[in-house]
mmCIF file with all atom_site columns, C-alpha atoms and ligand atoms in Angstrom:
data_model
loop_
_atom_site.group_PDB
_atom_site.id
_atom_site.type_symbol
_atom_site.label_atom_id
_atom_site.label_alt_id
_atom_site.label_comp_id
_atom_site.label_asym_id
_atom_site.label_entity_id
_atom_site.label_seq_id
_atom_site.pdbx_PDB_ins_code
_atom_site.Cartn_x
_atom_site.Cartn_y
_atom_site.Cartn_z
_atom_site.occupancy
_atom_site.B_iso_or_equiv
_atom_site.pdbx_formal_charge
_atom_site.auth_seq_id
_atom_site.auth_comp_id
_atom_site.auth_asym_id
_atom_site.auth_atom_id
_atom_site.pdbx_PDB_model_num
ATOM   1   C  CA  . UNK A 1 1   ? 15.445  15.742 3.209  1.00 0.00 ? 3   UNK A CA  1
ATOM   2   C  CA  . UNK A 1 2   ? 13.654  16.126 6.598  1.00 0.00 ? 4   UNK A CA  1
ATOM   3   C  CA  . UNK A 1 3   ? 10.257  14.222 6.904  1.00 0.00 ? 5   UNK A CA  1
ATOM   4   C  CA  . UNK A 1 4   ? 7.246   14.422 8.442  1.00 0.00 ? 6   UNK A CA  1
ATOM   5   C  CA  . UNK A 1 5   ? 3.986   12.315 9.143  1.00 0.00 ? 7   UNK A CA  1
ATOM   6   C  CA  . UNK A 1 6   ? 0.606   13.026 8.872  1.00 0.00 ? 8   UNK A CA  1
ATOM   7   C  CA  . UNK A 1 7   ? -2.190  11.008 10.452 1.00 0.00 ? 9   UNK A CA  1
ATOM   8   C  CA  . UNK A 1 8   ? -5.439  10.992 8.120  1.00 0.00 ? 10  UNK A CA  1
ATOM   9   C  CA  . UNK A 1 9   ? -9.300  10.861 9.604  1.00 0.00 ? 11  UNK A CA  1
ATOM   10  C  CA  . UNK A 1 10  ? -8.865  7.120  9.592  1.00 0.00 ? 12  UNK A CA  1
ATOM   11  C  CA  . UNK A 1 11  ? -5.930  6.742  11.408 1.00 0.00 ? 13  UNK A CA  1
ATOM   12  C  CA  . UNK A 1 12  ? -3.490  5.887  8.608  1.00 0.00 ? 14  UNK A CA  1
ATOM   13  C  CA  . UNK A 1 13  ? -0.285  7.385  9.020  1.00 0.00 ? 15  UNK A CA  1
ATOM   14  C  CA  . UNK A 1 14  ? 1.525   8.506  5.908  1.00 0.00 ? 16  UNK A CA  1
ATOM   15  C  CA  . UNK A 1 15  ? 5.474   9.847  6.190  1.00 0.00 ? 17  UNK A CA  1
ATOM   16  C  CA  . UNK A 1 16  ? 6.105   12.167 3.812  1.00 0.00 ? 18  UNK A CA  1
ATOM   17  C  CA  . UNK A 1 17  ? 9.389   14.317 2.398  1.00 0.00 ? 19  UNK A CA  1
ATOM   18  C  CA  . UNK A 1 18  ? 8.998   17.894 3.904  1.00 0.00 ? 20  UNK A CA  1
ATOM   19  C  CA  . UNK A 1 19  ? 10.966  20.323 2.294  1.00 0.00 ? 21  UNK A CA  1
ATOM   20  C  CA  . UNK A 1 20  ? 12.001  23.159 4.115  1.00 0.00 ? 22  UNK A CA  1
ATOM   21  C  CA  . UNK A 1 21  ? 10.415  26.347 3.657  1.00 0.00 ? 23  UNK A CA  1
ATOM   22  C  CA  . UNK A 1 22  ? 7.122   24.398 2.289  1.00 0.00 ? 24  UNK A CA  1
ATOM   23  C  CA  . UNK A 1 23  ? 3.996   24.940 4.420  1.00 0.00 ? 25  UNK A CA  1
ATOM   24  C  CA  . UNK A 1 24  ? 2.222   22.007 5.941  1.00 0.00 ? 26  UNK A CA  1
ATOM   25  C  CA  . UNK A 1 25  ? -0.699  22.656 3.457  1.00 0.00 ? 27  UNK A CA  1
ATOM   26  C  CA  . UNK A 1 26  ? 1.553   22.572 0.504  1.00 0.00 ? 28  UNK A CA  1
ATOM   27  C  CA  . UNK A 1 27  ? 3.602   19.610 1.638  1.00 0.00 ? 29  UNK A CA  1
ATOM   28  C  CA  . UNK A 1 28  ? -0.533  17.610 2.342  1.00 0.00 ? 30  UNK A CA  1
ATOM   29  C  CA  . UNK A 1 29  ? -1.243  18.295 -0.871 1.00 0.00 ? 31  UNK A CA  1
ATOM   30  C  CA  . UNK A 1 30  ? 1.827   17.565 -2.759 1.00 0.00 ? 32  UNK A CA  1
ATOM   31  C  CA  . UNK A 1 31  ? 1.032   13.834 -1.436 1.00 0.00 ? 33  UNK A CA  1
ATOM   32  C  CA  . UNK A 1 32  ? -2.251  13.729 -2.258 1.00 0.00 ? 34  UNK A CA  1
ATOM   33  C  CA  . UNK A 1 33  ? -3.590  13.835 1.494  1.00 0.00 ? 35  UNK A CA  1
ATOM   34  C  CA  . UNK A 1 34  ? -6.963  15.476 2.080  1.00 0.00 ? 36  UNK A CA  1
ATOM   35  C  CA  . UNK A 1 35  ? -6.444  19.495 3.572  1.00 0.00 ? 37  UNK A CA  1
ATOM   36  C  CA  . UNK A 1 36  ? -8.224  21.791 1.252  1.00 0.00 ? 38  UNK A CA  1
ATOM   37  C  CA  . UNK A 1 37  ? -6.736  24.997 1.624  1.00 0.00 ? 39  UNK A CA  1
ATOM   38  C  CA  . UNK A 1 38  ? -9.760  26.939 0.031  1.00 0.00 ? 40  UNK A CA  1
ATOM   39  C  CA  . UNK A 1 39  ? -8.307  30.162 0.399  1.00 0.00 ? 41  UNK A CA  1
ATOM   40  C  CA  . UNK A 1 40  ? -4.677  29.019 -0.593 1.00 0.00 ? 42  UNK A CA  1
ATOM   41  C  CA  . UNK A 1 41  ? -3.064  30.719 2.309  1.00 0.00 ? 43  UNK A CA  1
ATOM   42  C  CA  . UNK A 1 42  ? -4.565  33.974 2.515  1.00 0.00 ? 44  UNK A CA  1
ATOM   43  C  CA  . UNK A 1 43  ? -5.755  33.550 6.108  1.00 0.00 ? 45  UNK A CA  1
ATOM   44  C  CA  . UNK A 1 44  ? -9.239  33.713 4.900  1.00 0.00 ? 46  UNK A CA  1
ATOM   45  C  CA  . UNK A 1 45  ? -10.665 30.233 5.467  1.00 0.00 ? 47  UNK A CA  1
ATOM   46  C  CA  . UNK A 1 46  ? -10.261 27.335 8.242  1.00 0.00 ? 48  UNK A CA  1
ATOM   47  C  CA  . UNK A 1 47  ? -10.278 24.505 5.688  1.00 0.00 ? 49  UNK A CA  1
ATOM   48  C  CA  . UNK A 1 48  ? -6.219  23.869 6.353  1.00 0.00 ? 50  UNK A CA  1
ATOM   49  C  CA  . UNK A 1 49  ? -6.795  23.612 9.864  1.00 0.00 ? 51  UNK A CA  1
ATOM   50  C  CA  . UNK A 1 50  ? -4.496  20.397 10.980 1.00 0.00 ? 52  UNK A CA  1
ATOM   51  C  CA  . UNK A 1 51  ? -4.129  18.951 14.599 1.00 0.00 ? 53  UNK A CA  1
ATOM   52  C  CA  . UNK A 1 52  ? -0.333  18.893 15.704 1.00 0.00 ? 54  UNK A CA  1
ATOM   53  C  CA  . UNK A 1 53  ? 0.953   16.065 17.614 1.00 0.00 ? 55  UNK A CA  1
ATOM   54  C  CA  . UNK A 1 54  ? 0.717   17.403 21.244 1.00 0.00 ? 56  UNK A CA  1
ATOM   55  C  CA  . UNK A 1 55  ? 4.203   16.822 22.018 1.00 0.00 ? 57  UNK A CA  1
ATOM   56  C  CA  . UNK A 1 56  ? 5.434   18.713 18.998 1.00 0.00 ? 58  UNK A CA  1
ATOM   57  C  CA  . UNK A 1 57  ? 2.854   21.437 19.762 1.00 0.00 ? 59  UNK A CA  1
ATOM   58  C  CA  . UNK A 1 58  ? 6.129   23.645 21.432 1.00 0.00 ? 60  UNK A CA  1
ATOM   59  C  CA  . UNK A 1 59  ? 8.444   23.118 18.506 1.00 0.00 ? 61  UNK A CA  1
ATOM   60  C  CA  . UNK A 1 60  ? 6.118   25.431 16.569 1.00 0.00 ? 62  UNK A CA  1
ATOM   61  C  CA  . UNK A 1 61  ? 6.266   28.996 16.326 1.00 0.00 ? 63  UNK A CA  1
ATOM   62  C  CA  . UNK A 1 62  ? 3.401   30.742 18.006 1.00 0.00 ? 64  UNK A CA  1
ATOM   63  C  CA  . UNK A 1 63  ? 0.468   31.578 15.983 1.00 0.00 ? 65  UNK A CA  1
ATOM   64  C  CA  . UNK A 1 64  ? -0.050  34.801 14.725 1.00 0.00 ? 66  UNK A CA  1
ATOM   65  C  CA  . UNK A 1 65  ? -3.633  36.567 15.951 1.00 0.00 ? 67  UNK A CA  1
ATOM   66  C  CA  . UNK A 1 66  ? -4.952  36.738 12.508 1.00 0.00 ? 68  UNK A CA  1
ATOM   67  C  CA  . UNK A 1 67  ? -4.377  32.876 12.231 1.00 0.00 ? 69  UNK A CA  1
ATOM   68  C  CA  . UNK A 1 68  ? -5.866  32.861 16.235 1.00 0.00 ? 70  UNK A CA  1
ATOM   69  C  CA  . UNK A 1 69  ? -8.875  34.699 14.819 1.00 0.00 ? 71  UNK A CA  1
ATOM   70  C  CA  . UNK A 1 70  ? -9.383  31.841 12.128 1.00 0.00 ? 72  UNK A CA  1
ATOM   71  C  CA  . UNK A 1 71  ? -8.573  29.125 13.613 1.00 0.00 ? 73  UNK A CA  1
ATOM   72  C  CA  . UNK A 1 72  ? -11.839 29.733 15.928 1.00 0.00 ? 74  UNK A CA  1
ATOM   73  C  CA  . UNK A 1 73  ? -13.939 29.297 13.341 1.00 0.00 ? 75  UNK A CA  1
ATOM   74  C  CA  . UNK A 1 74  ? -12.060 25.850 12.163 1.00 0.00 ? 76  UNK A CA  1
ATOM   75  C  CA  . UNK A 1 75  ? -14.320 22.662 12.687 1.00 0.00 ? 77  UNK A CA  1
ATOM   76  C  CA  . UNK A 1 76  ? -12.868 20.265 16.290 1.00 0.00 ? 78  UNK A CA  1
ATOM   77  C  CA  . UNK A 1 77  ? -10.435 22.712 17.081 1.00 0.00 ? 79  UNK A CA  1
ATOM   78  C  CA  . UNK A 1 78  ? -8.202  21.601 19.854 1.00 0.00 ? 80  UNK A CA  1
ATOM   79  C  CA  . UNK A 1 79  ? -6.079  23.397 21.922 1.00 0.00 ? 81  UNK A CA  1
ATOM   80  C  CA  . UNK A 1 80  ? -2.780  21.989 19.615 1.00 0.00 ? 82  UNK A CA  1
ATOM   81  C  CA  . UNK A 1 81  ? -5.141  22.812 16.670 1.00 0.00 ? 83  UNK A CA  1
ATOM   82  C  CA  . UNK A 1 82  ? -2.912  25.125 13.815 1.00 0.00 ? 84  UNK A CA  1
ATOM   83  C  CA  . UNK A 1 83  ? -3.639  26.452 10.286 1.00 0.00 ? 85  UNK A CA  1
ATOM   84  C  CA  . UNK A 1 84  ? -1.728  24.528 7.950  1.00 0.00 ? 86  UNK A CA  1
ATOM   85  C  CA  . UNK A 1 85  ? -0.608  27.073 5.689  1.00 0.00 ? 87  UNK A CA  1
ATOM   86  C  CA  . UNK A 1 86  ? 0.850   29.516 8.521  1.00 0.00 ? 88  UNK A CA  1
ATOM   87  C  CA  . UNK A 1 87  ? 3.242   26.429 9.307  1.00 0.00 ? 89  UNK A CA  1
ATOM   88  C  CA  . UNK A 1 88  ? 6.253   26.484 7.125  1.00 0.00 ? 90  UNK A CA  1
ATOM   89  C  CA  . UNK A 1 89  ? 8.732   23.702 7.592  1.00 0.00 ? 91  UNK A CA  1
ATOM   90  C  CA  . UNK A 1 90  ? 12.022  24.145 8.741  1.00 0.00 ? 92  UNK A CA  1
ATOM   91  C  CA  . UNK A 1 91  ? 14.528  21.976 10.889 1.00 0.00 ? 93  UNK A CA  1
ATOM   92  C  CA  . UNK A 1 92  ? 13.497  22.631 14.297 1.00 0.00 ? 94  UNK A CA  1
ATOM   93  C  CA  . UNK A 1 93  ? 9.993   20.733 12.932 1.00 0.00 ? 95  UNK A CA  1
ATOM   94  C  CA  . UNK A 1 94  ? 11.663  17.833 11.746 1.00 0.00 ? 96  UNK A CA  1
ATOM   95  C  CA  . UNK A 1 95  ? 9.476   14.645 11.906 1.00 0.00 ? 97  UNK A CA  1
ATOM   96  C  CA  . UNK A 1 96  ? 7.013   16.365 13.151 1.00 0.00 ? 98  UNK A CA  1
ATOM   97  C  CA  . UNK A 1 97  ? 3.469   14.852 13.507 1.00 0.00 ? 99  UNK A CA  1
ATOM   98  C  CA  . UNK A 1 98  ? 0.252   16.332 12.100 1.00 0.00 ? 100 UNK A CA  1
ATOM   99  C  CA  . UNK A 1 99  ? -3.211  14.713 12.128 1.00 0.00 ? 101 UNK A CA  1
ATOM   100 C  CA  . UNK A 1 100 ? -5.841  15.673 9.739  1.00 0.00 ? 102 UNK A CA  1
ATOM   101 C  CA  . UNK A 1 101 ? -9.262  16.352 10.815 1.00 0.00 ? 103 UNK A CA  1
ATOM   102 C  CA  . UNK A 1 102 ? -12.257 14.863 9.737  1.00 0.00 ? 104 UNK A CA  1
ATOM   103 C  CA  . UNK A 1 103 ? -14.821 17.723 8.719  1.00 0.00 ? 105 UNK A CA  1
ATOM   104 C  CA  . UNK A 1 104 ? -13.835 21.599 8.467  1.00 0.00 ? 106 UNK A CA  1
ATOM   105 C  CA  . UNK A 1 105 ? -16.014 24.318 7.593  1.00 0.00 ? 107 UNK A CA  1
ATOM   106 C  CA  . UNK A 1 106 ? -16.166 24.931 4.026  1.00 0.00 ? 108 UNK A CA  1
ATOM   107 C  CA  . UNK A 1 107 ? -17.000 28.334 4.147  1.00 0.00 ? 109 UNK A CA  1
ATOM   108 C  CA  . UNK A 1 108 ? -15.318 31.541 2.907  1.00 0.00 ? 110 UNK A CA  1
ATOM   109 C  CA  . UNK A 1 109 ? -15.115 34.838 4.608  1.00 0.00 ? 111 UNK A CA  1
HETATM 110 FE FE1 . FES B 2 .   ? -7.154  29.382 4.026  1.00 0.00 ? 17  FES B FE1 1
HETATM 111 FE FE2 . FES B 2 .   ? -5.031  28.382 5.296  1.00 0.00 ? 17  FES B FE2 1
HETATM 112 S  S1  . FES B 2 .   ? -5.725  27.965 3.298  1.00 0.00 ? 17  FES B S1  1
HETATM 113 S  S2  . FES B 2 .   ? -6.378  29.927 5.954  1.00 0.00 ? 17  FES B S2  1
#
């Protein structure tokens, strides 16, 4: 099972099972970490918006523009800032690291 660790507002770090082919969002909430995922991966919200470690940052697939386009309107971005459910886990992302931000924007478009 590959793994992967998410850093919450406070700093905590959590390691969790990733399962391949699970988004980031799905694998947050499977564990019970905070990532709201209002629009439940329709691209139509910023609320899964997660911070990727910068070194993994590469490792990831580039963004599509539609997840560009929302990710503007996420809360802190930063330049490694990605949706969380346009991430889907696969081996290349092993042990990757993902913090969680501490606000988003609850607001549907
Ligand atoms: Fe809404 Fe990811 S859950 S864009």
């Amino acid at each position: 099972m590959s793994k992967m660790t998410f850093i919450k507002p406070d700093g905590t770090r959590v390691e969790v099972d990733a399962p391949l082919g699970k988004t980031i969002l799905d694998i947050a909430q499977q564990n019970g970490l905070e990532l709201e995922g209002a629009c439940e991966g329709s691209l139509a919200c910023s609320t899964c918006h997660i911070i990727v470690d910068e070194e993994d940052f590469e490792r990831l697939p580039d963004a599509s523009d539609d997840e560009e386009d929302m990710l503007d309107l996420a809360y802190g971005l930063t330049p490694t800032s990605r949706l969380g459910c346009q991430v889907v886990m696969t081996e290349e992302l092993e042990d990757l690291i993902v913090s969680l931000p501490s606000g988003f924007n609850n607001q549907l478009f």
